[in-house]
PDB file of C-alpha atoms in Angstrom:
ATOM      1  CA  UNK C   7      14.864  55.692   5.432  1.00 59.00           C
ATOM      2  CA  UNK C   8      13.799  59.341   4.597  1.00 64.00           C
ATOM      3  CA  UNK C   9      11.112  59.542   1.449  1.00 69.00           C
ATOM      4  CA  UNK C  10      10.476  56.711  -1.359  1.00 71.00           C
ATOM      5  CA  UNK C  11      12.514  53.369  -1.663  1.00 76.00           C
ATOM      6  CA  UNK C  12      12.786  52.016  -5.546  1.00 82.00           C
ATOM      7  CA  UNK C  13      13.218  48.315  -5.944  1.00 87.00           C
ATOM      8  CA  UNK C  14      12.333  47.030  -3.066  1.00 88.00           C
ATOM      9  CA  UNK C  15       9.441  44.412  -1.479  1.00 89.00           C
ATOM     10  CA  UNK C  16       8.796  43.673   1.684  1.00 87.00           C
ATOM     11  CA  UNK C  17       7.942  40.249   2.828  1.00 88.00           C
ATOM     12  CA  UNK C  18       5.489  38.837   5.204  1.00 88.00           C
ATOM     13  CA  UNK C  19       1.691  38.525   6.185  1.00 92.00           C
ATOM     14  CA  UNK C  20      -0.831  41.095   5.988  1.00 93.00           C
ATOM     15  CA  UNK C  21      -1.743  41.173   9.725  1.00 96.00           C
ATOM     16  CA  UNK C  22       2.315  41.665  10.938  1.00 94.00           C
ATOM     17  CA  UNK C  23       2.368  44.489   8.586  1.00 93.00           C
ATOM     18  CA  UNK C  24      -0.211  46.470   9.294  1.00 94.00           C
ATOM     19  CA  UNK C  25       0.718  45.612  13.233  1.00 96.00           C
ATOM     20  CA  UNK C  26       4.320  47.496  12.374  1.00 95.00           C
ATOM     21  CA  UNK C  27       2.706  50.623  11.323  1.00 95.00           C
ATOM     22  CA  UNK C  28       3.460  52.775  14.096  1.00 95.00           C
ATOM     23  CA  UNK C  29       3.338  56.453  12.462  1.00 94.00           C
ATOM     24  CA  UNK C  30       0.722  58.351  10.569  1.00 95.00           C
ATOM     25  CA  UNK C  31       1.310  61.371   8.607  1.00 94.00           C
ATOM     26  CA  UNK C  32      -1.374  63.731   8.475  1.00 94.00           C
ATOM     27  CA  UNK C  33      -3.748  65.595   6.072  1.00 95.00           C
ATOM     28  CA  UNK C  34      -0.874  67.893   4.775  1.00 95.00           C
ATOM     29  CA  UNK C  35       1.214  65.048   4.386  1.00 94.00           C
ATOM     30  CA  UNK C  36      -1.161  63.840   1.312  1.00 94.00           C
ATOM     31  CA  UNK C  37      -0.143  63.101  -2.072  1.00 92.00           C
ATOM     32  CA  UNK C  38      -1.499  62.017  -5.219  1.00 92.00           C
ATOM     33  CA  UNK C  39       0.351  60.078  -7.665  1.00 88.00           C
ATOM     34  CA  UNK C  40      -0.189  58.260 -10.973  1.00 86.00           C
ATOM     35  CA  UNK C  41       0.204  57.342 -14.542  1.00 83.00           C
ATOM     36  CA  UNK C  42      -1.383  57.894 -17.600  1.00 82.00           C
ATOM     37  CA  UNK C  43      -1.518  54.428 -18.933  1.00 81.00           C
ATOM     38  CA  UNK C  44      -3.057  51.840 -16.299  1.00 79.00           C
ATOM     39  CA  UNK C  45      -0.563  49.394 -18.497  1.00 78.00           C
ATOM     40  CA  UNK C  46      -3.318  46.535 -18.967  1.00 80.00           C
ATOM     41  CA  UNK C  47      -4.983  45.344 -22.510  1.00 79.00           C
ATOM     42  CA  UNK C  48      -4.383  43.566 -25.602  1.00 83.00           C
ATOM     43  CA  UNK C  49      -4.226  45.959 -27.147  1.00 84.00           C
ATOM     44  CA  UNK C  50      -2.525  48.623 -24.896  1.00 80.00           C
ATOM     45  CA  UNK C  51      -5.330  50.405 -22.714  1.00 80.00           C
ATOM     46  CA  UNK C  52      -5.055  54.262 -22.021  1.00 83.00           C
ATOM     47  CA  UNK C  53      -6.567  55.268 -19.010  1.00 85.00           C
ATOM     48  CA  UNK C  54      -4.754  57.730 -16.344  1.00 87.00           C
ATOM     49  CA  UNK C  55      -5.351  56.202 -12.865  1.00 88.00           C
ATOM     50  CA  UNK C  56      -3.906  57.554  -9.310  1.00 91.00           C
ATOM     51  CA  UNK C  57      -3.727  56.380  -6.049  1.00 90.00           C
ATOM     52  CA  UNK C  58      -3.225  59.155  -2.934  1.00 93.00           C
ATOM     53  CA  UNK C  59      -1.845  58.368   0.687  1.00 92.00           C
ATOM     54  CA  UNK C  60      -0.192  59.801   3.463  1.00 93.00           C
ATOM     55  CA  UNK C  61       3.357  58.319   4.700  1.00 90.00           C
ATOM     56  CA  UNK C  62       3.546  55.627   6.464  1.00 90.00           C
ATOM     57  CA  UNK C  63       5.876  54.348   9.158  1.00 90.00           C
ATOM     58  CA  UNK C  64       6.711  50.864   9.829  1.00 90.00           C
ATOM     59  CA  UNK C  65       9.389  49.141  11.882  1.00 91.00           C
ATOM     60  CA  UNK C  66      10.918  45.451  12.119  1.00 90.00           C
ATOM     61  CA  UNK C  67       9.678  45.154   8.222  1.00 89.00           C
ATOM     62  CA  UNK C  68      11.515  42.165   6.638  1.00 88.00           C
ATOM     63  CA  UNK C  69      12.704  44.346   2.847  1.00 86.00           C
ATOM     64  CA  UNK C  70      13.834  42.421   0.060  1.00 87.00           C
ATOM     65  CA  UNK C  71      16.354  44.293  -2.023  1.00 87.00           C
ATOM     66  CA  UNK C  72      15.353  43.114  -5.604  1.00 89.00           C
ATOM     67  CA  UNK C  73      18.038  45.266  -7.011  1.00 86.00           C
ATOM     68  CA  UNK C  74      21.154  45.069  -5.745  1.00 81.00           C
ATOM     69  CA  UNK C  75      20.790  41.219  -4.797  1.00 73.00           C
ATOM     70  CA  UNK C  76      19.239  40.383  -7.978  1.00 76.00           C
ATOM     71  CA  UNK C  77      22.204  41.815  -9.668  1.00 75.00           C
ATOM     72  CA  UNK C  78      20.131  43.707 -11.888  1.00 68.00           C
ATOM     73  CA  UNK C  79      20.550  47.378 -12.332  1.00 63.00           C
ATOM     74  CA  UNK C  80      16.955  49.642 -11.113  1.00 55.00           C
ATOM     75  CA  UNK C  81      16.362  50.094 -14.962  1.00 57.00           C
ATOM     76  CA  UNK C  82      16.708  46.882 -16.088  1.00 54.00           C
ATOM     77  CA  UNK C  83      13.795  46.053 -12.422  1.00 47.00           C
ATOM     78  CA  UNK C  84      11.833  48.638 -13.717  1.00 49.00           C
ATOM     79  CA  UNK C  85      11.434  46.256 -17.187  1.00 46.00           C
ATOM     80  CA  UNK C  86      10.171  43.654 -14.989  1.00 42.00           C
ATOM     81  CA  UNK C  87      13.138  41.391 -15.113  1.00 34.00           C
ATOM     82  CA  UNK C  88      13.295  41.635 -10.850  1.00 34.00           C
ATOM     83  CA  UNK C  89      14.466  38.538  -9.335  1.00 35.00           C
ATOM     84  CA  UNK C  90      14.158  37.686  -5.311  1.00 35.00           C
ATOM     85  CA  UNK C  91      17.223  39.245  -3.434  1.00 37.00           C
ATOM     86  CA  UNK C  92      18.403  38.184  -0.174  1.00 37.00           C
ATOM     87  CA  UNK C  93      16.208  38.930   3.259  1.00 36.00           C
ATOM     88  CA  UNK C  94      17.054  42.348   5.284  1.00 39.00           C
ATOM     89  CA  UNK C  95      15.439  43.682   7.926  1.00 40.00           C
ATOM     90  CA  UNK C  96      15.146  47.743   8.756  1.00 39.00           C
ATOM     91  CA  UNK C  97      13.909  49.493  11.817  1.00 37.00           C
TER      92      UNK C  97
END
């Protein structure tokens, strides 16, 4: 897998995750991404928030596909309507 994934989740404990992580990128690697709506509040809140990190590797990762095995298509996840898919594993 080369860049982001969309619809996806892996599954697991924290402790075999973090175990997986065998790759790093460094400083230059660094991004910062966010929103402008932290999407919480009744009524709707409006307050940009960002989170930065690096890329990550990880390997033997149990992924769920919510997607494709949900039979939903990405926009229709993206509304929240993701259901489990079936268990894959990448290396």
């Amino acid at each position: 897998i080369d860049g982001m994934v969309r619809d996806v989740a892996y599954q697991g404990n924290s402790v075999d995750f973090w175990k997986a992580c065998d790759g790093l990128g460094g400083a230059p690697t660094y991004e910062l991404g966010g929103a402008f709506n932290c999407g919480k509040g009744q009524p709707q809140q409006v307050a940009p928030v960002s989170h930065g990190a690096v890329p990550a590797r990880f390997r033997q990762i149990n992924i769920l596909n919510t997607a494709q095995e949900s039979g939903k298509t990405t926009a229709e996840n993206r509304r929240g309507n993701c259901n489990e898919g079936k268990l894959g594993q990448w290396a």
